Amino acid sequence: MNSNTHRWKFVVAANRLPVRRLWQGQQAKWVPSPGGLVSALQPVMADNPDATWVGWSGVPGDAEMPFEVEGLQCHPLSISQGELQLFYEGFSNTTLWPLFHDAIYPPEYHRTWWDAYRSVNERYAKTVVELAAPGATVWIHDYHLLLMPGMLRKLRGDLRIGFFLHIPFPARELYIRMPWRSEIISGLLGADLVGLQTSLSADNCCRAISRITGIKTSGKTIHHSERTTRVGVFPIGIDADRVQNLIAEPTVQARAVEIRESLGSPSTVMLGVDRLDYTKGIEVRMRAFRELLAEGRLSPENCVLIQIAEPSRSQVTGYAAVRREVERLVGDVNGNFGVMGRPVVHYLHQSHPISELVAMYFMADVMLVTPLRDGMNLVAKEYVASRANNTGVLVLSEFAGAAQELRTAELINPHDIEGLKLAIESAVHRSKTDCTPAMKSMRRVVLTDTAQRWAERFLSQLETC
Ligand code: GDG
């Protein structure tokens, strides 16, 4: 197939391509990236001669030629080093990311960042214009590409355009701080269907649209300039089969036993797995843990906390500070409560293979997911999917989208440290007694509403728009 002339009936556009470069000695090859989005779309995309994915390869500079990896057609798009700073680190991750997460870190507004954001969105739109067949379906993902639906609509009125926001949509009062609030809403209104993770985000999005455009929204339908945009709730799931298959592997089970032994076989293992990000509330749980130890409510002999903090956005403002604070707290807890050869917190600022994460989920008695704000939080769902024997307690922030579905988790407010301490204490006791009904009920949700089902639901609704 000549990918320079081929026109595709289904195009996905996302900041990144669904592949990453794996180095083996001096040789590099592309492999599919791990993660929910790729597994959700793989069944729709793989070996589909009419589907392609447009995105950045992760390497700044000129784009490579289109290529295929395990049946996924990839169309790389260029992003220069300068654009990476202004569009990606700047507007996407220092303006939009904090503003859309309730401004828990102060967002910065710079016109040069905005200009770069607009021009990269335009490049995505123009690339898709060249690639999409007449009447094609285009599915655009996330906050890096908020302007793209509108830009694409202007250039190609024939396309069916869907947009999904993986992060929360903030309250209208916060959203209107955005200097380019009208341009962003016009961008979204280019889509036929806008998908959000929760009904709160969908309501916030509709309220922002009506405040800025003056259009009255009827339910979740917005009629504007002879077209209609629908806003819908589509909570993303995980690739539950993949997690369950890993759990069934003897090597993963053996690894779980090995990890526990290497910790000194404590009676309770608590676990946190997060990108090292100020939204994830890692410091909050570390403070709660320190106080529980200091007050003698948890014992350092019986209780160990593993915190995986995957390195993330180290060049972006705010990330170095959260790392310093987390590491200070880890040092403080271990300095005060550890004994020789037995730290109380095992902190790993490293990426891990998914099989290793699943072994940890399988072994951990209590999972701590305490974000201050999170679109969904797939880690919470991965933990539940890994609990094949229906044990374990999930301590989950009310401010994660996942809390809307996982109602039998131990729900907490991460701003209320006393409440969080009580929940952790009770989770440690409950993990040994009556956690089965709660876990069973969460497993029904996670094993049914998978990533694949999410993609099917979104795409089938888009087809009816
Ligand atoms: C955004 C939204 C929304 C973590 N460490 C490692 C690793 N991970 C994997 C986890 C999980 C994923 O990364 C993280 O997903 P989350 O949902 O928790 O968080 P974000 O990265 O912030 O994702 C979020 C999501 O989009 C999907 O819509 O849920 O709210 O913020 O799958 O397992 N994976 C590997 N090594 C690690 O060290 N392989």
Coordinates of C-alpha atoms and ligand atoms in Angstrom, one line a residue:
M1 CA 0.0 0.0 0.0
N2 CA 1.4 3.4 -0.9
S3 CA 0.8 5.5 2.3
N4 CA 1.5 8.7 0.4
T5 CA -1.6 8.4 -1.7
H6 CA -3.8 6.1 0.3
R7 CA -6.9 7.8 1.9
W8 CA -8.0 6.4 5.3
K9 CA -11.6 5.9 6.5
F10 CA -10.6 6.0 10.2
V11 CA -8.0 8.3 11.5
V12 CA -6.9 8.7 15.1
A13 CA -5.0 11.8 16.1
A14 CA -3.1 12.0 19.4
N15 CA -0.1 13.9 20.7
R16 CA 2.0 10.7 20.6
L17 CA 2.0 7.7 18.2
P18 CA 1.0 4.4 19.7
V19 CA 4.6 3.1 19.5
R20 CA 7.8 3.7 21.3
R21 CA 11.4 3.1 20.2
L22 CA 13.1 0.1 21.9
W23 CA 16.9 0.0 21.8
Q24 CA 18.6 -3.4 21.6
G25 CA 22.3 -2.6 21.7
Q26 CA 22.9 -0.2 18.7
Q27 CA 19.7 -1.2 17.0
A28 CA 16.3 0.4 17.5
K29 CA 12.9 -0.9 16.7
W30 CA 9.4 0.4 17.1
V31 CA 7.1 -1.5 19.5
P32 CA 3.5 -0.7 20.6
S33 CA 3.4 1.5 23.7
P34 CA 1.9 0.0 26.8
G35 CA -1.2 1.8 28.1
G36 CA -5.0 2.0 27.9
L37 CA -5.4 4.0 24.8
V38 CA -3.3 1.7 22.6
S39 CA -5.0 -1.4 23.9
A40 CA -8.5 0.2 23.5
L41 CA -7.9 1.1 19.9
Q42 CA -5.7 -1.9 18.9
P43 CA -8.8 -4.0 18.1
V44 CA -10.2 -1.3 15.9
M45 CA -7.0 -0.3 14.3
A46 CA -4.8 -3.4 14.0
D47 CA -4.8 -5.0 10.5
N48 CA -7.5 -2.6 9.5
P49 CA -6.4 -1.5 6.0
D50 CA -8.5 1.7 6.4
A51 CA -7.2 3.0 9.7
T52 CA -4.2 5.1 10.6
W53 CA -2.8 7.0 13.6
V54 CA -1.3 10.5 13.4
G55 CA 1.0 11.7 16.1
W56 CA 4.5 12.7 17.2
S57 CA 7.1 9.9 17.4
G58 CA 8.7 11.3 20.6
V59 CA 11.9 12.5 18.7
P60 CA 12.1 16.2 17.9
G61 CA 12.9 17.2 14.4
D62 CA 11.8 16.2 10.9
A63 CA 9.1 13.5 10.7
E64 CA 10.0 10.0 9.6
M65 CA 8.1 8.3 6.7
P66 CA 4.8 6.5 7.6
F67 CA 5.4 3.0 8.9
E68 CA 3.6 0.0 10.3
V69 CA 4.1 -1.8 13.7
E70 CA 2.2 -5.0 14.5
G71 CA -0.6 -4.0 12.2
L72 CA -0.8 -0.4 13.4
Q73 CA -0.4 2.1 10.7
C74 CA 1.6 5.1 12.0
H75 CA 1.8 8.5 10.4
P76 CA 4.5 10.6 12.2
L77 CA 4.2 14.3 12.4
S78 CA 7.2 16.7 13.1
I79 CA 7.6 18.7 16.2
S80 CA 10.7 20.7 16.6
Q81 CA 12.8 21.2 19.8
G82 CA 11.5 24.7 20.1
E83 CA 7.9 23.7 19.7
L84 CA 8.4 21.0 22.2
Q85 CA 9.2 23.7 24.8
L86 CA 6.4 26.1 23.8
F87 CA 3.6 23.7 22.7
Y88 CA 4.2 20.6 24.9
E89 CA 6.1 21.7 28.0
G90 CA 4.6 25.2 27.9
F91 CA 0.9 25.5 26.8
S92 CA -0.1 21.8 27.1
N93 CA 1.6 21.1 30.4
T94 CA 2.1 24.4 32.2
T95 CA -1.1 26.1 31.1
L96 CA -3.8 23.5 30.3
W97 CA -2.7 20.6 32.6
P98 CA -2.7 22.6 35.8
L99 CA -5.8 24.7 34.9
F100 CA -7.8 21.6 34.0
H101 CA -6.7 20.0 37.3
D102 CA -8.5 22.7 39.3
A103 CA -5.4 25.0 39.2
I104 CA -3.8 23.0 42.1
Y105 CA -0.6 24.3 40.6
P106 CA -0.7 27.8 39.3
P107 CA -1.2 27.8 35.5
E108 CA 1.0 30.2 33.4
Y109 CA -0.4 32.1 30.4
H110 CA 2.1 33.1 27.7
R111 CA 1.3 34.3 24.2
T112 CA 4.3 32.7 22.6
W113 CA 3.1 29.3 24.0
W114 CA -0.4 29.9 22.7
D115 CA 1.0 30.8 19.2
A116 CA 3.0 27.5 19.2
Y117 CA -0.1 25.5 20.4
R118 CA -2.2 27.0 17.6
S119 CA 0.4 26.2 15.0
V120 CA 1.0 22.6 16.1
N121 CA -2.8 22.0 16.2
E122 CA -3.0 23.4 12.7
R123 CA -0.2 21.1 11.5
Y124 CA -2.2 18.1 12.9
A125 CA -5.4 19.3 11.2
K126 CA -3.7 19.9 7.8
T127 CA -2.0 16.4 8.0
V128 CA -5.4 14.8 8.6
V129 CA -7.0 16.8 5.8
E130 CA -4.5 15.1 3.4
L131 CA -5.0 11.6 4.9
A132 CA -8.7 11.3 5.4
A133 CA -11.0 9.7 2.8
P134 CA -14.2 11.5 1.9
G135 CA -16.7 11.1 4.8
A136 CA -14.0 9.5 7.1
T137 CA -14.3 9.3 10.9
V138 CA -11.6 11.1 12.8
W139 CA -11.0 10.5 16.5
I140 CA -8.9 13.3 18.2
H141 CA -7.5 12.7 21.7
D142 CA -6.8 14.9 24.7
Y143 CA -5.8 18.4 25.8
H144 CA -2.9 18.8 23.4
L145 CA -5.3 19.0 20.5
L146 CA -8.3 21.1 21.8
L147 CA -8.2 23.4 18.7
M148 CA -7.9 20.7 16.2
P149 CA -11.6 19.7 15.8
G150 CA -12.6 23.3 14.8
M151 CA -9.6 23.7 12.5
L152 CA -10.4 20.4 10.8
R153 CA -14.1 21.2 10.5
K154 CA -13.3 24.4 8.6
L155 CA -11.1 22.6 6.1
R156 CA -13.2 19.4 5.7
G157 CA -16.9 19.7 6.3
D158 CA -17.5 16.1 5.2
L159 CA -15.7 14.4 8.1
R160 CA -17.2 12.9 11.2
I161 CA -15.2 14.2 14.1
G162 CA -15.0 12.9 17.6
F163 CA -12.9 14.3 20.5
F164 CA -12.1 12.7 23.8
L165 CA -10.6 14.6 26.8
H166 CA -8.7 12.2 29.1
I167 CA -8.3 14.8 31.9
P168 CA -11.0 16.6 33.8
F169 CA -12.9 19.6 32.4
P170 CA -12.7 22.2 35.2
A171 CA -15.5 24.2 36.7
R172 CA -16.6 27.2 34.6
E173 CA -15.3 29.7 37.1
L174 CA -11.8 28.3 36.7
Y175 CA -12.1 27.7 32.9
I176 CA -12.9 31.4 32.2
R177 CA -9.5 32.4 33.5
M178 CA -8.1 31.1 30.2
P179 CA -7.2 34.1 28.0
W180 CA -8.1 32.0 24.9
R181 CA -11.2 30.5 26.3
S182 CA -13.4 31.4 23.3
E183 CA -10.9 29.9 20.7
I184 CA -10.7 26.7 22.7
I185 CA -14.5 26.3 22.9
S186 CA -14.7 27.0 19.1
G187 CA -12.1 24.3 18.7
L188 CA -14.2 21.8 20.6
L189 CA -17.4 22.7 18.8
G190 CA -15.8 21.5 15.6
A191 CA -16.5 18.0 16.8
D192 CA -19.7 16.1 16.4
L193 CA -19.2 14.3 19.7
V194 CA -17.1 15.5 22.7
G195 CA -16.4 12.7 25.2
L196 CA -15.5 13.2 28.9
Q197 CA -14.6 10.8 31.7
T198 CA -17.3 11.8 34.2
S199 CA -20.7 13.5 34.3
L200 CA -19.1 16.3 36.4
S201 CA -16.7 17.1 33.6
A202 CA -19.5 16.9 31.0
D203 CA -21.6 19.3 33.0
N204 CA -18.6 21.7 33.4
C205 CA -17.9 21.5 29.7
C206 CA -21.6 22.3 28.7
R207 CA -21.7 25.2 31.2
A208 CA -18.4 26.7 29.9
I209 CA -19.8 26.4 26.3
S210 CA -23.0 28.1 27.1
R211 CA -21.3 30.9 29.2
I212 CA -18.9 31.6 26.4
T213 CA -21.0 31.2 23.3
G214 CA -24.4 32.3 24.8
I215 CA -25.9 29.2 23.3
K216 CA -28.4 27.4 25.5
T217 CA -27.5 23.8 25.7
S218 CA -30.4 21.4 25.7
G219 CA -29.2 18.5 27.9
K220 CA -25.9 17.6 26.4
T221 CA -26.7 18.7 22.9
I222 CA -25.4 22.0 21.5
H223 CA -27.0 23.4 18.4
H224 CA -24.8 26.0 16.8
S225 CA -24.3 27.4 13.3
E226 CA -26.5 24.8 11.6
R227 CA -24.6 22.0 13.2
T228 CA -24.9 20.0 16.4
T229 CA -22.3 18.9 18.9
R230 CA -23.1 16.3 21.5
V231 CA -21.3 16.0 24.8
G232 CA -21.2 12.5 26.4
V233 CA -19.8 10.6 29.3
F234 CA -17.4 7.7 28.4
P235 CA -15.4 6.5 31.4
I236 CA -12.2 4.9 30.1
G237 CA -11.4 1.3 31.2
I238 CA -8.3 -0.9 31.1
D239 CA -7.3 -3.9 29.0
A240 CA -8.6 -6.3 31.7
D241 CA -7.6 -9.4 29.7
R242 CA -4.0 -8.4 29.6
V243 CA -3.9 -7.9 33.3
Q244 CA -5.7 -11.2 34.0
N245 CA -3.4 -13.1 31.6
L246 CA -0.3 -11.7 33.4
I247 CA -1.8 -12.7 36.8
A248 CA -2.2 -16.2 35.5
E249 CA 1.5 -16.5 34.6
P250 CA 3.5 -18.5 37.1
T251 CA 6.5 -16.2 36.7
V252 CA 4.4 -13.2 37.8
Q253 CA 3.0 -15.0 40.8
A254 CA 6.4 -16.2 41.8
R255 CA 7.7 -12.6 41.4
A256 CA 4.9 -11.4 43.8
V257 CA 6.1 -13.9 46.4
E258 CA 9.7 -12.9 45.9
I259 CA 8.9 -9.2 46.3
R260 CA 7.1 -9.8 49.5
E261 CA 10.0 -11.9 50.9
S262 CA 12.5 -9.2 49.9
L263 CA 10.5 -6.7 52.0
G264 CA 11.0 -9.0 55.1
S265 CA 7.5 -10.6 54.7
P266 CA 5.6 -7.8 56.6
S267 CA 2.0 -8.5 57.4
T268 CA 0.7 -5.5 55.4
V269 CA 2.1 -4.2 52.1
M270 CA 0.8 -0.9 50.9
L271 CA 1.4 0.3 47.3
G272 CA 1.3 3.5 45.3
V273 CA 1.9 3.6 41.6
D274 CA 1.9 7.0 39.9
R275 CA 3.6 9.1 37.4
L276 CA 5.6 11.6 39.5
D277 CA 3.1 14.4 39.1
Y278 CA 1.7 17.1 41.5
T279 CA -1.9 16.0 40.7
K280 CA -1.4 12.5 42.1
G281 CA -1.2 13.4 45.8
I282 CA 1.9 11.3 46.6
E283 CA 3.1 13.8 49.3
V284 CA -0.4 13.6 50.9
R285 CA -0.2 9.9 51.4
M286 CA 3.4 10.0 52.6
R287 CA 2.4 12.6 55.3
A288 CA -0.5 10.5 56.4
F289 CA 1.7 7.4 56.6
R290 CA 4.4 9.3 58.6
E291 CA 1.8 10.5 61.1
L292 CA 0.2 7.1 61.5
L293 CA 3.7 5.7 62.3
A294 CA 4.5 8.6 64.6
E295 CA 1.2 8.1 66.5
G296 CA 1.8 4.3 66.8
R297 CA -1.3 3.5 64.9
L298 CA 0.7 1.6 62.3
S299 CA 3.8 -0.4 63.2
P300 CA 7.0 -0.1 61.1
E301 CA 7.7 -3.8 61.9
N302 CA 4.4 -5.0 60.3
C303 CA 3.7 -2.4 57.6
V304 CA 5.7 -1.4 54.5
L305 CA 4.8 1.1 51.8
I306 CA 6.1 0.7 48.2
Q307 CA 5.9 3.9 46.1
I308 CA 6.6 3.6 42.4
A309 CA 7.0 7.1 41.0
E310 CA 7.4 6.9 37.2
P311 CA 9.7 9.7 36.0
S312 CA 7.5 12.2 34.1
R313 CA 7.8 15.7 32.5
S314 CA 11.1 16.5 34.3
Q315 CA 11.5 19.6 32.2
V316 CA 8.1 21.1 33.1
T317 CA 7.8 23.7 35.9
G318 CA 6.5 22.2 39.2
Y319 CA 7.7 18.6 38.6
A320 CA 11.2 19.1 40.1
A321 CA 9.6 20.6 43.2
V322 CA 7.2 17.7 43.7
R323 CA 10.0 15.3 43.3
R324 CA 12.1 17.1 46.0
E325 CA 9.2 17.1 48.4
V326 CA 8.3 13.4 47.9
E327 CA 12.0 12.5 48.3
R328 CA 12.3 14.6 51.5
L329 CA 9.3 12.9 53.0
V330 CA 10.6 9.4 52.1
G331 CA 13.9 10.3 53.7
D332 CA 12.1 11.6 56.8
V333 CA 9.9 8.5 57.2
N334 CA 12.8 6.1 56.7
G335 CA 15.2 8.1 58.8
N336 CA 12.7 8.1 61.7
F337 CA 11.1 4.7 61.5
G338 CA 13.4 2.4 59.4
V339 CA 15.9 0.0 60.9
M340 CA 19.1 -1.2 59.3
G341 CA 18.3 -3.2 56.1
R342 CA 14.6 -2.6 56.6
P343 CA 13.3 0.8 55.2
V344 CA 9.6 1.4 55.8
V345 CA 9.1 3.1 52.5
H346 CA 10.5 1.6 49.3
Y347 CA 10.6 4.4 46.8
L348 CA 11.5 3.7 43.2
H349 CA 11.8 6.7 40.8
Q350 CA 11.9 4.4 37.8
S351 CA 9.8 2.9 35.1
H352 CA 8.8 -0.7 35.4
P353 CA 7.6 -3.3 32.9
I354 CA 3.9 -3.9 33.2
S355 CA 4.5 -7.5 34.4
E356 CA 6.4 -6.1 37.4
L357 CA 3.6 -3.7 38.2
V358 CA 1.1 -6.5 38.0
A359 CA 3.2 -8.6 40.4
M360 CA 3.1 -5.7 42.8
Y361 CA -0.7 -5.2 42.5
F362 CA -1.1 -9.0 43.1
M363 CA 1.0 -8.9 46.2
A364 CA -0.2 -5.6 47.8
D365 CA -2.8 -5.7 50.5
V366 CA -3.7 -2.0 50.3
M367 CA -3.5 0.2 47.3
L368 CA -3.2 4.0 47.8
V369 CA -4.6 6.1 45.0
T370 CA -4.9 9.6 46.4
P371 CA -4.9 12.2 43.6
L372 CA -6.0 15.8 44.2
R373 CA -7.7 15.6 40.8
D374 CA -7.6 12.9 38.1
G375 CA -9.5 12.4 34.9
M376 CA -10.0 8.6 35.6
N377 CA -6.9 6.9 37.1
L378 CA -6.2 3.6 35.5
V379 CA -3.9 2.4 38.3
A380 CA -7.0 2.0 40.5
K381 CA -8.6 -0.2 37.9
E382 CA -5.5 -2.2 37.2
Y383 CA -5.2 -3.0 41.0
V384 CA -8.8 -4.2 41.1
A385 CA -8.3 -6.4 37.9
S386 CA -5.2 -8.0 39.6
R387 CA -7.1 -9.1 42.7
A388 CA -8.1 -12.5 41.3
N389 CA -8.8 -13.8 44.8
N390 CA -11.2 -10.9 45.7
T391 CA -9.0 -9.6 48.5
G392 CA -7.3 -6.2 49.0
V393 CA -8.5 -2.7 49.8
L394 CA -8.4 0.2 47.4
V395 CA -8.1 3.6 49.1
L396 CA -9.3 6.0 46.5
S397 CA -9.6 9.7 46.2
E398 CA -13.1 11.1 45.6
F399 CA -11.4 13.5 43.1
A400 CA -10.4 10.7 40.7
G401 CA -12.9 9.9 37.9
A402 CA -12.6 6.2 38.9
A403 CA -14.4 7.0 42.2
Q404 CA -17.7 7.5 40.2
E405 CA -17.6 3.8 39.2
L406 CA -15.7 2.1 42.1
R407 CA -18.2 3.1 44.8
T408 CA -17.1 0.3 47.2
A409 CA -13.6 1.5 47.4
E410 CA -12.5 3.2 50.6
L411 CA -13.3 6.7 49.4
I412 CA -11.2 9.6 50.8
N413 CA -10.8 13.3 50.5
P414 CA -7.1 13.9 50.0
H415 CA -7.3 17.3 51.5
D416 CA -8.5 15.9 54.8
I417 CA -5.4 14.2 56.4
E418 CA -7.3 12.9 59.5
G419 CA -9.9 11.3 57.2
L420 CA -7.2 9.8 55.1
K421 CA -5.3 8.4 58.1
L422 CA -8.5 6.8 59.4
A423 CA -9.1 5.3 56.0
I424 CA -5.6 3.9 55.7
E425 CA -5.8 2.5 59.3
S426 CA -9.1 0.9 58.6
A427 CA -7.9 -0.5 55.2
V428 CA -4.9 -2.2 56.9
H429 CA -7.3 -4.0 59.3
R430 CA -10.0 -4.6 56.7
S431 CA -7.5 -6.1 54.2
K432 CA -7.3 -9.1 56.6
T433 CA -11.0 -9.5 57.2
D434 CA -14.0 -8.4 55.2
C435 CA -12.8 -6.9 52.0
T436 CA -14.2 -9.5 49.6
P437 CA -17.7 -8.1 48.9
A438 CA -16.3 -4.6 48.1
M439 CA -13.6 -6.0 45.8
K440 CA -16.1 -8.4 44.1
S441 CA -18.3 -5.5 43.2
M442 CA -15.5 -3.4 41.9
R443 CA -14.2 -6.3 39.8
R444 CA -17.6 -6.6 38.1
V445 CA -17.2 -3.0 36.9
V446 CA -13.5 -3.2 35.9
L447 CA -13.8 -6.5 34.1
T448 CA -16.9 -5.5 32.2
D449 CA -16.3 -1.8 31.3
T450 CA -12.9 -2.4 29.6
A451 CA -10.9 -0.1 27.4
Q452 CA -12.2 -2.0 24.3
R453 CA -15.8 -1.5 25.4
W454 CA -15.1 2.2 25.9
A455 CA -13.8 2.6 22.4
E456 CA -16.8 0.7 21.0
R457 CA -19.2 2.9 22.9
F458 CA -17.6 6.1 21.8
L459 CA -17.3 5.1 18.2
S460 CA -20.8 3.7 17.9
Q461 CA -22.3 6.9 19.4
L462 CA -20.1 9.0 17.0
E463 CA -21.5 7.0 14.1
T464 CA -25.0 8.1 15.0
C465 CA -24.1 11.8 15.3
Ligands
GDG1 C1 -4.2 10.3 31.9 C2 -5.1 10.9 32.9 C3 -6.6 8.9 32.8 C4 2.7 3.8 35.6 N1 3.9 3.6 36.0 C5 4.4 2.7 35.1 C6 3.4 2.5 34.2 N2 2.3 3.1 34.5 C7 1.1 3.1 33.8 C8 0.0 2.6 34.7 C9 -1.3 3.1 34.0 C10 -0.7 4.4 33.4 O1 0.7 4.4 33.4 C11 -1.1 5.6 34.2 O2 -2.5 5.9 33.9 P1 -3.3 6.9 34.9 O3 -4.7 6.8 34.5 O4 -3.1 6.4 36.3 O5 -2.7 8.3 34.8 P2 -2.2 9.4 33.6 O6 -0.8 9.0 33.0 O7 -2.1 10.7 34.3 O8 -3.3 9.3 32.4 C12 -5.8 9.9 33.7 C13 -5.7 8.4 31.7 O9 -5.1 9.5 31.0 C14 -6.5 7.6 30.6 O10 -7.6 8.3 30.1 O11 -7.1 7.8 33.5 O12 -6.8 10.5 34.6 O13 -4.4 11.8 33.7 O14 -1.8 2.3 33.0 O15 0.0 1.1 34.8 N3 3.5 1.6 33.1 C15 4.7 1.0 33.0 N4 5.8 1.3 33.8 C16 5.7 2.1 34.9 O16 6.6 2.3 35.6 N5 4.8 0.1 32.0

